[in-house]
Short mmCIF file of C-alpha atoms in Angstrom, two decimals:
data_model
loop_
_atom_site.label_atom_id
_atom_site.label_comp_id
_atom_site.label_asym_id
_atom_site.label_seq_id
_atom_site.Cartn_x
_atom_site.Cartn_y
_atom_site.Cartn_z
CA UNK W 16 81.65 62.68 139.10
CA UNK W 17 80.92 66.26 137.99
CA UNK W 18 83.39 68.94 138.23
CA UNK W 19 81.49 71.40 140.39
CA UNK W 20 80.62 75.00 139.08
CA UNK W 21 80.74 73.11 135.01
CA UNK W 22 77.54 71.41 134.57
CA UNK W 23 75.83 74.09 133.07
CA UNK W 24 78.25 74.68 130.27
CA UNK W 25 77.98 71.15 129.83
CA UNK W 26 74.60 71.52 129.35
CA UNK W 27 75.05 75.01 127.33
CA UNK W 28 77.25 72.91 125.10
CA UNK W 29 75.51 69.70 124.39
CA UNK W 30 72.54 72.18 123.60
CA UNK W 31 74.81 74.20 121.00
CA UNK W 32 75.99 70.47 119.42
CA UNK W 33 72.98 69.66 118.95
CA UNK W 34 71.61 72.56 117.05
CA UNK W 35 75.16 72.89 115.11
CA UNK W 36 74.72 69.10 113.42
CA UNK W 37 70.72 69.52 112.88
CA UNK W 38 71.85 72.42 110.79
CA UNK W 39 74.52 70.50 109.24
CA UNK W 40 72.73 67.98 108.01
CA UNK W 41 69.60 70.63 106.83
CA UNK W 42 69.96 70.63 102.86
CA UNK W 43 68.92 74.27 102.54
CA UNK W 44 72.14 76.75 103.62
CA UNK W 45 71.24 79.65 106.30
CA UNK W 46 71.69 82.73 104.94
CA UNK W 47 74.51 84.76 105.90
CA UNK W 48 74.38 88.67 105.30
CA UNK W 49 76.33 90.35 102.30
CA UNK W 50 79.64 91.57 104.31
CA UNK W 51 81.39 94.61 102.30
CA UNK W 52 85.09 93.72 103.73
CA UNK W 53 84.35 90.46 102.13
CA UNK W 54 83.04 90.95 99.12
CA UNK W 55 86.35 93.51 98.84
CA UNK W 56 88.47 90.39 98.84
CA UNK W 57 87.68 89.62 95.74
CA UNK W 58 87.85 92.92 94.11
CA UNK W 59 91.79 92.83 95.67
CA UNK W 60 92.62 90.11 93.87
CA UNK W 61 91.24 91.33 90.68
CA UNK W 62 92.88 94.58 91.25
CA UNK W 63 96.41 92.70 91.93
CA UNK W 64 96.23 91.04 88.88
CA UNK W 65 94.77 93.58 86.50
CA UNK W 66 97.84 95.59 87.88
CA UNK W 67 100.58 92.62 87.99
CA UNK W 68 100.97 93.41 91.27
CA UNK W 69 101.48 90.51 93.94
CA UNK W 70 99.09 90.13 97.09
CA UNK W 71 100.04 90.26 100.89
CA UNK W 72 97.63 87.50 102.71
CA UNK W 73 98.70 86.75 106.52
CA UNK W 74 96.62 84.75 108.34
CA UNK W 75 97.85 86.12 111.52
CA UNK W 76 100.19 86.14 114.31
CA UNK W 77 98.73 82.66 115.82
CA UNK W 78 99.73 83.65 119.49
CA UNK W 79 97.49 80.67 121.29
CA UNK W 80 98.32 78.50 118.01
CA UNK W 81 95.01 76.77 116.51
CA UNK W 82 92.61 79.17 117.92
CA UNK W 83 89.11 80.00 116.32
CA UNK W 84 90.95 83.33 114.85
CA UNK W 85 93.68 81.48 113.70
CA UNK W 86 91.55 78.77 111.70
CA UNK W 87 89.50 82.08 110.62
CA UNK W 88 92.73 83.13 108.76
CA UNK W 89 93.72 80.26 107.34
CA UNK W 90 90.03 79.62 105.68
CA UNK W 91 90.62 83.23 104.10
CA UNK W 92 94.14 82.35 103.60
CA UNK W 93 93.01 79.23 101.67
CA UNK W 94 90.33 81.62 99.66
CA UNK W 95 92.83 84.05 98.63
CA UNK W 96 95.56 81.74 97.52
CA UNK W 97 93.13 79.31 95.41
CA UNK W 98 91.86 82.75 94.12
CA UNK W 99 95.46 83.55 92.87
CA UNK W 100 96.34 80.13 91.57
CA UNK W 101 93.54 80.32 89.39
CA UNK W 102 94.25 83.64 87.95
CA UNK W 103 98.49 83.49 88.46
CA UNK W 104 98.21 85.97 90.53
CA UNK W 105 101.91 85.92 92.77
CA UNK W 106 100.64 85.04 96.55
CA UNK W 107 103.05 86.18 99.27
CA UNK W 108 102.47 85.25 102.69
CA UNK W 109 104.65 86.55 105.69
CA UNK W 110 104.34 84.05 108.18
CA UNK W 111 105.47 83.31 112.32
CA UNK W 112 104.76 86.59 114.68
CA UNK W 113 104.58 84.11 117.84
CA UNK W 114 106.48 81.05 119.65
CA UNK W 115 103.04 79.20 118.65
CA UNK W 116 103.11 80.28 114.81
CA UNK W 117 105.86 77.78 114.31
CA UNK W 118 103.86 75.25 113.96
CA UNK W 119 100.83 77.50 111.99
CA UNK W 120 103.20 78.22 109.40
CA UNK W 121 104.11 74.42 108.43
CA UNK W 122 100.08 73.83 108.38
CA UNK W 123 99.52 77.40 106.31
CA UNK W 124 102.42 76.17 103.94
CA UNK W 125 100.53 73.20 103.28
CA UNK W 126 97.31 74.76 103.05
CA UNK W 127 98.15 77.16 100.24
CA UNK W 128 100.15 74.40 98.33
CA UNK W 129 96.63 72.17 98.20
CA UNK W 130 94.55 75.08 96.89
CA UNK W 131 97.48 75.22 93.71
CA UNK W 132 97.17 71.66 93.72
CA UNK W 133 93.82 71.75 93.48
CA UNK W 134 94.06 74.32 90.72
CA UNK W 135 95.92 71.46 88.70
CA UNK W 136 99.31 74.52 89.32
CA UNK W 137 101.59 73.13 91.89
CA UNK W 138 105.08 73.96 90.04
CA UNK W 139 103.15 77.87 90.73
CA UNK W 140 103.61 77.23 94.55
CA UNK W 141 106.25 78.95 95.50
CA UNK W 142 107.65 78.53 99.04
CA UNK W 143 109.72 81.30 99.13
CA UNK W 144 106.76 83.18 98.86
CA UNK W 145 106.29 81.89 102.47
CA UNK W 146 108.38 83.04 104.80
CA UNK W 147 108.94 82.62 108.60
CA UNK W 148 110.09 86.27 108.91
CA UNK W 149 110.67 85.75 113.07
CA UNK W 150 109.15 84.23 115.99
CA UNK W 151 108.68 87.76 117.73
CA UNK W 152 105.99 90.30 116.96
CA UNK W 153 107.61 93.39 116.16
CA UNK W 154 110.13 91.36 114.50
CA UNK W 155 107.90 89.98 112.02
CA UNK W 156 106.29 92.98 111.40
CA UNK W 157 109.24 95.27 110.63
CA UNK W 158 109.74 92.65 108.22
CA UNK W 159 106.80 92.59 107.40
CA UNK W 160 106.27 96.44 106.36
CA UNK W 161 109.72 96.11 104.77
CA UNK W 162 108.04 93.19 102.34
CA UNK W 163 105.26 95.64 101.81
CA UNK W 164 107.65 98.37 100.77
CA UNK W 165 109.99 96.16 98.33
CA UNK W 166 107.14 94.15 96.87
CA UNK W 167 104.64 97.25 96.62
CA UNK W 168 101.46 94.74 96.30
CA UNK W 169 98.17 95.43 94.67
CA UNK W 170 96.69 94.64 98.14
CA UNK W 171 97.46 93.53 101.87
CA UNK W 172 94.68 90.99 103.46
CA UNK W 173 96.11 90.74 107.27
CA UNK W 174 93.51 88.67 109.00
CA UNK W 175 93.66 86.16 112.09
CA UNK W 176 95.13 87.28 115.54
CA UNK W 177 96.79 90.57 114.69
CA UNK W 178 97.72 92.45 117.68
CA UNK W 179 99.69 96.10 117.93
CA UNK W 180 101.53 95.47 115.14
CA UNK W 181 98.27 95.69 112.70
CA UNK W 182 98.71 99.43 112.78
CA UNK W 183 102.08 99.70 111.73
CA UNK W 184 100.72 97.40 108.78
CA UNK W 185 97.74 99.56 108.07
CA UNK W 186 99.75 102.78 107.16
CA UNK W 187 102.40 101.10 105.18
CA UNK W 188 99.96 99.51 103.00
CA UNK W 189 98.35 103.06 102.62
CA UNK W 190 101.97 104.27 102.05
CA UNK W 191 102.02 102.33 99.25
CA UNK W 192 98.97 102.56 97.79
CA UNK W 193 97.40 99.01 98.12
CA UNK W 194 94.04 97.92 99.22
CA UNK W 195 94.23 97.34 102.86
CA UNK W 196 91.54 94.56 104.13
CA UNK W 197 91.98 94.03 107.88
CA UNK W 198 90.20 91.38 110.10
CA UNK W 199 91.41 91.31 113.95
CA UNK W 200 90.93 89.09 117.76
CA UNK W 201 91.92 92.16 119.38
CA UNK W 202 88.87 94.19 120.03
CA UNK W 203 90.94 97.17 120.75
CA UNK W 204 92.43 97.43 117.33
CA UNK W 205 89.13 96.99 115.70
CA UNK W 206 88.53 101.03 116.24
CA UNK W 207 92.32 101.60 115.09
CA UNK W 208 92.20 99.45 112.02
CA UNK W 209 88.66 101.10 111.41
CA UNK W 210 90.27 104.59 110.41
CA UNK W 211 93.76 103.25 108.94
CA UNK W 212 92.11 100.32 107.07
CA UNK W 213 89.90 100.38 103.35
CA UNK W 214 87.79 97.28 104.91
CA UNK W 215 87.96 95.88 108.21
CA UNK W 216 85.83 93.26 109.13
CA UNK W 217 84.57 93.73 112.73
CA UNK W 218 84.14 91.18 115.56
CA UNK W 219 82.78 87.85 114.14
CA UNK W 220 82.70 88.86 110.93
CA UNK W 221 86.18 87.19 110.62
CA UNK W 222 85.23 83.83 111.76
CA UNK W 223 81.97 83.74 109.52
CA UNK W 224 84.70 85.19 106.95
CA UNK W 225 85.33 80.87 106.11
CA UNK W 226 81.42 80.03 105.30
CA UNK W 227 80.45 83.51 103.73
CA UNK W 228 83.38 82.47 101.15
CA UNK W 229 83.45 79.02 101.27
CA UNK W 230 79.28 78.51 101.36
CA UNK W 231 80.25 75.39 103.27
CA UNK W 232 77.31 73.84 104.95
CA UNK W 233 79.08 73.02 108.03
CA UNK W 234 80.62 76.53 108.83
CA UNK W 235 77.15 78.34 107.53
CA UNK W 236 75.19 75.45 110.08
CA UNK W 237 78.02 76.64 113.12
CA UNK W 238 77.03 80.43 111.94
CA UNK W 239 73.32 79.76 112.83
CA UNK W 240 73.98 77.70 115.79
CA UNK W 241 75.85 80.77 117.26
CA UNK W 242 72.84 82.95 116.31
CA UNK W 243 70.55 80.69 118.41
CA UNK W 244 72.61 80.76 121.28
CA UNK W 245 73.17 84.24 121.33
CA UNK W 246 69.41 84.43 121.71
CA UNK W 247 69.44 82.28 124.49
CA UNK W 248 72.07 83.81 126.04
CA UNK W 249 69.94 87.12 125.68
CA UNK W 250 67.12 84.93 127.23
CA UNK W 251 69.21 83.96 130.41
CA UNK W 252 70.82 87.36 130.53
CA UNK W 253 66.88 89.10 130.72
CA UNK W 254 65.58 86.59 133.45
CA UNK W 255 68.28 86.67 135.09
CA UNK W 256 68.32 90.78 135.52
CA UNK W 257 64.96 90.79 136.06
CA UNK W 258 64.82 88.37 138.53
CA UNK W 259 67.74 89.24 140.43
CA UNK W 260 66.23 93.43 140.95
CA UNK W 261 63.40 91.22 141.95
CA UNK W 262 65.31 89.31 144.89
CA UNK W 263 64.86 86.21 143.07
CA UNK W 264 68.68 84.51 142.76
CA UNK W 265 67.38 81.07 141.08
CA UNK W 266 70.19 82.24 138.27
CA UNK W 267 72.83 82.20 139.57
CA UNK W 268 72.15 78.97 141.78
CA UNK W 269 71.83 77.68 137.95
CA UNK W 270 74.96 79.40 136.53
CA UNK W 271 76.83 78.23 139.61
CA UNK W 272 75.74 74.11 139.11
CA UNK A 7 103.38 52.50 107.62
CA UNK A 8 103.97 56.64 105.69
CA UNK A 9 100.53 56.16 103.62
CA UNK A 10 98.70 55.67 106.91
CA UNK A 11 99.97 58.81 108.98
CA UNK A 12 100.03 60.91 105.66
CA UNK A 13 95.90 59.63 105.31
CA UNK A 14 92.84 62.51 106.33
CA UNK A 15 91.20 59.78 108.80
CA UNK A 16 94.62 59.57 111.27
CA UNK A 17 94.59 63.11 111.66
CA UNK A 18 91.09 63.27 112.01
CA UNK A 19 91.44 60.05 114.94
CA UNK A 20 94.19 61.96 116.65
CA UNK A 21 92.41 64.83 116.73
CA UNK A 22 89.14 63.18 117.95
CA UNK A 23 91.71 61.23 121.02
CA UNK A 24 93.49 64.44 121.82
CA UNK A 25 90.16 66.40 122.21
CA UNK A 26 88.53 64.55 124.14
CA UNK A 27 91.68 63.79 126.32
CA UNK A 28 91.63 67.21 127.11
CA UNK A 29 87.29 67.84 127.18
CA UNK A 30 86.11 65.03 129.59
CA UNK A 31 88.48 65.86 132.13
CA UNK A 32 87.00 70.19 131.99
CA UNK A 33 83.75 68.33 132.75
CA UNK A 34 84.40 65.07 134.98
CA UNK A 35 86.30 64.39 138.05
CA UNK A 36 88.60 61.10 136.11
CA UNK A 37 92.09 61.42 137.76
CA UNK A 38 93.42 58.67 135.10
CA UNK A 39 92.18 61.29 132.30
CA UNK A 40 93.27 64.34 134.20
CA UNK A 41 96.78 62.98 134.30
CA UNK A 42 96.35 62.18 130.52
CA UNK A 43 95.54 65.89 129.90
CA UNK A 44 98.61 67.43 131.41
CA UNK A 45 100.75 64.49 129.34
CA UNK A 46 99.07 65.68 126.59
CA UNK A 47 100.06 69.25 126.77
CA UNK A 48 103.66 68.38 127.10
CA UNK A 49 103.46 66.53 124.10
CA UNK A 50 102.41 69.81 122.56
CA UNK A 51 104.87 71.93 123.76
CA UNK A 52 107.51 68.59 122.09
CA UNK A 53 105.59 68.76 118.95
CA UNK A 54 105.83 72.98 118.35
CA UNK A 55 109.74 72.28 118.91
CA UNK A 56 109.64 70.12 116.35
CA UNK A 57 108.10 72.80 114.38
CA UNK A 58 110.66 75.01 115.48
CA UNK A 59 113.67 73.16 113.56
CA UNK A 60 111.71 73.12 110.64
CA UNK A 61 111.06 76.80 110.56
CA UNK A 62 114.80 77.31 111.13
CA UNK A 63 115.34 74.87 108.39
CA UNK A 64 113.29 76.88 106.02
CA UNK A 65 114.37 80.20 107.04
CA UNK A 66 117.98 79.17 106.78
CA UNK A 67 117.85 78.15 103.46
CA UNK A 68 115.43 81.19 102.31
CA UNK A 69 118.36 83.80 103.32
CA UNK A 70 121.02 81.61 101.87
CA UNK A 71 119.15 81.22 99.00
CA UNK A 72 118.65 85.67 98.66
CA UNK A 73 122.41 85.59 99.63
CA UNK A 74 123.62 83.35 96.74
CA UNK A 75 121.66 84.43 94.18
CA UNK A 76 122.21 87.90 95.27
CA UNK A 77 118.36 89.43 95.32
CA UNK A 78 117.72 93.04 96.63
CA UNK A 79 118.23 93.11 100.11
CA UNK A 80 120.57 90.22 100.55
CA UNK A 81 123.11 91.92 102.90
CA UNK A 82 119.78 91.78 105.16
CA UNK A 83 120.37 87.87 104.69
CA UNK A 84 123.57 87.78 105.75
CA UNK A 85 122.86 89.56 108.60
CA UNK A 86 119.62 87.70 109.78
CA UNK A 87 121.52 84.27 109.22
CA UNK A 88 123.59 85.52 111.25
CA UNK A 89 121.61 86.53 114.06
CA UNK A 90 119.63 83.57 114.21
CA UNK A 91 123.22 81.18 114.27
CA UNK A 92 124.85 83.58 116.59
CA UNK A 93 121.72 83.36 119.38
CA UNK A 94 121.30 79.36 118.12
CA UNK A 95 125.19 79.06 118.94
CA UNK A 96 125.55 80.77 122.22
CA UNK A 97 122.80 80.33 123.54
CA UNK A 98 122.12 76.32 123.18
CA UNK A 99 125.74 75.02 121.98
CA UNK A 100 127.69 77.00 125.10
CA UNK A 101 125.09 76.51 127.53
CA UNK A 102 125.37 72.75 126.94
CA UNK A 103 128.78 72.45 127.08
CA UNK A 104 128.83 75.07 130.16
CA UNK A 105 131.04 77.31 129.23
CA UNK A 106 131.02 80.78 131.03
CA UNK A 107 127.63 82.00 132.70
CA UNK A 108 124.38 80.54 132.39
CA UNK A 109 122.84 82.42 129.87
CA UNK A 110 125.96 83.29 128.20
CA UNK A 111 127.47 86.44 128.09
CA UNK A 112 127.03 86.59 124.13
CA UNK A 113 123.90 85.72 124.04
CA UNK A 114 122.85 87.50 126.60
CA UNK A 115 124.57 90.99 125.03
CA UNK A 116 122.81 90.03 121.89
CA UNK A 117 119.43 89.72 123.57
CA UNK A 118 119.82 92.73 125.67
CA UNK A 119 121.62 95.58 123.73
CA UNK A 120 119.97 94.66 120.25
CA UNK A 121 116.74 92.80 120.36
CA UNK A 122 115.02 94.41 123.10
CA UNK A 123 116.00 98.09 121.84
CA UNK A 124 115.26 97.30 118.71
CA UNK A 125 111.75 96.01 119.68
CA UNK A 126 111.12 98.96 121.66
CA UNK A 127 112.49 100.92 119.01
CA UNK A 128 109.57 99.48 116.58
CA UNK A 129 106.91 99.52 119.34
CA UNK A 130 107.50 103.22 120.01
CA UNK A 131 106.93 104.43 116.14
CA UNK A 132 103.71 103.43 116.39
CA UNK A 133 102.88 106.43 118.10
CA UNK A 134 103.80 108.25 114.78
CA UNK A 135 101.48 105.57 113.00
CA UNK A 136 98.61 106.46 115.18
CA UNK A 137 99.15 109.88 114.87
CA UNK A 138 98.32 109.71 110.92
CA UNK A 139 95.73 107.75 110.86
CA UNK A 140 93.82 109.48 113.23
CA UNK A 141 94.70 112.57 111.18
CA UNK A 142 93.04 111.08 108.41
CA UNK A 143 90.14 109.41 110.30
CA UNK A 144 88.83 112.33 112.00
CA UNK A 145 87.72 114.60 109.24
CA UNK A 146 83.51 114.63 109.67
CA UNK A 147 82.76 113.54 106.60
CA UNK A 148 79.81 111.48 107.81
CA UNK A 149 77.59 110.95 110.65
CA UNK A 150 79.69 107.97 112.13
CA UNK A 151 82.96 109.70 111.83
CA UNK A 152 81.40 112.70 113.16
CA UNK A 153 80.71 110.13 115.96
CA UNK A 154 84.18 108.50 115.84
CA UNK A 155 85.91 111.83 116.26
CA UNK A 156 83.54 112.95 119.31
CA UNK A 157 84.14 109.95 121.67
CA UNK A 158 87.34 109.67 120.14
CA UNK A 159 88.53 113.53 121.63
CA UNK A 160 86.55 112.64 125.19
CA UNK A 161 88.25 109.38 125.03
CA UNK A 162 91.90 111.44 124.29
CA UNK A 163 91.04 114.29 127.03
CA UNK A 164 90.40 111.50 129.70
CA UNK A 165 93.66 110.09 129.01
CA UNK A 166 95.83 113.16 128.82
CA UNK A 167 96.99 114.68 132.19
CA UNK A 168 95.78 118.03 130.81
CA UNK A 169 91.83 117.04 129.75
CA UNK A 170 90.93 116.94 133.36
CA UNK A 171 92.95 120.38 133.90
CA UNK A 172 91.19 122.47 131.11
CA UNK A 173 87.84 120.88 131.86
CA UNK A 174 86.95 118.71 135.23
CA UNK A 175 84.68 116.72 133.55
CA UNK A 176 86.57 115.23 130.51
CA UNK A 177 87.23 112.46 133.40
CA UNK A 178 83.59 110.85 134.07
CA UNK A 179 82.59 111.30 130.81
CA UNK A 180 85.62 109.32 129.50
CA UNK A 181 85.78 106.92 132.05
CA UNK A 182 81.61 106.67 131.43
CA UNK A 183 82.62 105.61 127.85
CA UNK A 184 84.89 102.88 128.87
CA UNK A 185 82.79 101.46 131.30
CA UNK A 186 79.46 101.32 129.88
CA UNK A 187 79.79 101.88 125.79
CA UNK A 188 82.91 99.86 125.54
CA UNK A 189 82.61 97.31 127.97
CA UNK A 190 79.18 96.12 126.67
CA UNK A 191 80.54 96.22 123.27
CA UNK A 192 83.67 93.84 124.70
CA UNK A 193 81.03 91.61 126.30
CA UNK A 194 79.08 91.36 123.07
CA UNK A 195 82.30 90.38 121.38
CA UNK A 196 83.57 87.53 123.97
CA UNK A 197 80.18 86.19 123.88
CA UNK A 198 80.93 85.47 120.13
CA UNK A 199 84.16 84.70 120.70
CA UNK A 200 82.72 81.74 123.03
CA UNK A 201 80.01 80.38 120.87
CA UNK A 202 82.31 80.57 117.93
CA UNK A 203 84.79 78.55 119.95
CA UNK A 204 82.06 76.06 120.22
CA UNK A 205 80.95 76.17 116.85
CA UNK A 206 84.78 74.92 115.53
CA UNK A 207 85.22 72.20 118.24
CA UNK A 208 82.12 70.71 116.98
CA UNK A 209 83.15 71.46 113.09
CA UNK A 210 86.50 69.80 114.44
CA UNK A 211 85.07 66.95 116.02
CA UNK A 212 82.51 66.37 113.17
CA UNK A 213 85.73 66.61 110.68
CA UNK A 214 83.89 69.11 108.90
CA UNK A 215 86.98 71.47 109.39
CA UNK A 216 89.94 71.02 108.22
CA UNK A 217 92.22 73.84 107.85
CA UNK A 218 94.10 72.64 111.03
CA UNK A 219 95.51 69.52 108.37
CA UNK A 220 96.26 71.94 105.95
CA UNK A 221 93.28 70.61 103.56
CA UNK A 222 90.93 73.24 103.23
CA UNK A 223 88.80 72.30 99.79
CA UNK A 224 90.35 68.82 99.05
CA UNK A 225 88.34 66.69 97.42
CA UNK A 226 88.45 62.91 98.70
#
């Protein structure tokens, strides 16, 4: 009945369901930390449009399509355009990167024309302003730094799954003097977009990006339910160390159900 | 028949059948299911085609719009609508009808004497990029990038052919970093990565998130 070697993440995962929709259904909202790169978002946009300057907002490359760093960038994406709706602030959007961002960018197209809706400004939706620049990484960041260049923006938000190419974005938008506010998946590029970057938000700060904007109960509830189950997984991690140096291999008999 | 696909609940019921088309089957041994899962993932890979005429749609129509109305840059337009019908022409149309080699030769000279230089071209500046922002990373102006720029130069002297040459033990101590400092850091980070996977497929299967339907903050 079982597949063999899965029942504990079974378990692991009916535990973290459970905890995620008690949370969700709590009526006070846990409390997420203040995070700077965040809180700079908003300080962009007001910059942008003090200036007249557009803003740069990509939600990411989208390499393994609807991921959890993909939906990351698109809950920022959605922040940042109902943001500029609301203060005509011109939103541009360079979208594709990946064979999987094809069909991202239809969803992300749709996604920033609700927020203008919702602002009671569609005919301010612009989908030109949305471009599928190319289906290739390096592609769609050449034209991507070559947007940055023409358009000289007020800032540059590049969140999501940005890969290689986020450094070759980083020092344009330094070359042209907007703020830069990074977000990556790729761990390796955190420490990169750390020196080239004015705010980079590091590890999960990206996915918690969505409730620490939004206040949403639902993505603050999933927040805390990771919090939990980190500490449990610190829990299993402990026992299991300390029973393994002392010859004791219940464990892994459990991790391997 | 439109008003019902276009509604929040038959995305939200699609979504709910697809998932758990492709969840039971991780967890239970159901060969009717399992079969249903790989159908499934075909019809994804049909789907993102889909998407893919309507990006070329769209990006058509953005260049010939730059073109005609003659915007900065538009020679760029010509040139990318180009590309994209020359590769879209030679490389489905003559396939089809089988004329000359499979790929064809046009296509293929297109893919291998401009793309793939080009994209190496691109990939190599980065180097340059790098290059910068380190220089402007590793001034000590504070405690962390006094830190930074330490494990930073063991991390560069491990790497370079000539660290181990000026100094024998550039190697451990870099290879120390990566192994213990950097790996526990990468373990800390997939652990997230995990639970935060979990945290969206129950968001998703709660339809508390929608961002995947292109609604984020509608109110029903």
């Amino acid at each position: 009945m079982f597949v063999e070697g899965r029942i504990h993440a079974l378990i692991l995962l009916i535990v973290a369901t459970v905890i995620c929709i008690y949370y969700m259904q709590r009526k006070e909202l846990p409390y997420i930390r203040r995070v700077p790169a965040l809180d700079a978002i908003d300080e962009a946009i007001g910059r942008a449009t003090e200036m007249g300057k557009p803003i740069v907002c990509s939600h990411g490359i989208a390499v393994a399509g609807f991921d959890y760093w993909t939906m990351a960038g698109l809950s920022i994406l959605a922040y940042v355009a109902r943001h500029c709706a609301k203060t005509d602030t011109r939103l541009i959007v360079p979208c594709g990167g990946s064979e999987q961002s094809y069909t991202v960018t239809e969803v992300a197209r749709e996604l920033v024309r609700t927020q203008y809706v919702l602002e009671g400004k569609p005919e301010a939706f612009r989908l030109e302003d949305m471009p599928f620049l190319s289906g290739r990484q390096f592609p769609w960041a050449s034209a991507y730094v070559g947007m940055l260049l023409r358009e000289r923006p007020g800032a540059n938000i590049w969140v999501g799954v940005q890969w290689a190419s986020a450094m070759y974005i980083a020092e344009v938008t330094y070359q042209v003097g907007a703020i830069g506010i990074a977000g990556t998946s790729y761990l390796a590029n955190i420490s990169v977009l750390a020196t080239s970057a004015d705010y980079v938000m590091i590890g999960e700060e990206l996915p918690a990006a969505g409730a620490y904007l939004s206040k949403d109960p639902a993505q603050l509830a999933s927040i805390r339910m990771q919090d939990i189950m980190k500490v449990i997984g610190l829990i299993i991690l402990v026992v299991g160390v300390i029973a393994m140096t002392m010859g004791n291999y219940f464990m892994v008999k459990i991790l391997s159900w | 028949m439109a008003s019902i696909i276009k509604r929040r609940e038959t995305g939200l019921a699609i979504t709910l059948i697809s998932a758990m088309i492709m969840f039971i089957p991780y967890f239970f041994k159901i060969p009717v299911l399992e079969a249903a899962a790989a159908t499934a993932t075909v019809w994804a890979t049909i789907i993102n085609a889909f998407a893919v005429c309507l990006v070329i749609y769209t990006m058509s129509r953005r260049q010939y719009l730059r073109v005609r109305r003659r915007v900065r840059g538009w020679p760029y337009g010509v040139w990318m609508l180009f590309g994209a019908w020359w590769l879209i022409l030679t490389g489905l149309i003559l396939d089809a009808i089988g004329v000359g080699a499979k790929p064809s030769l046009p296509f293929k000279f297109f893919v291998d004497s401009i793309i793939v230089p080009a994209d190496a071209t691109i990939y190599s500046i980065l180097c340059f990029y790098m290059t910068s922002a380190c220089a402007r990373a590793f001034r000590a102006r504070n405690l962390k990038a006094l830190l930074l720029m330490i494990i930073g130069f063991f991390v560069l002297m491990k790497q370079a052919p000539i660290g181990a040459v000026i100094w024998p033990p550039f190697e451990p101590i870099g290879a120390w970093i990566g192994d213990y400092l950097v790996m526990a850091a990468n373990r800390v980070f997939l652990l997230g990565v995990g639970l935060g996977a979990i945290a969206l497929c129950v968001r998703v299967l709660t339809g508390r998130e929608l961002a995947f339907l292109g609604v984020i903050g509608r109110k029903e």
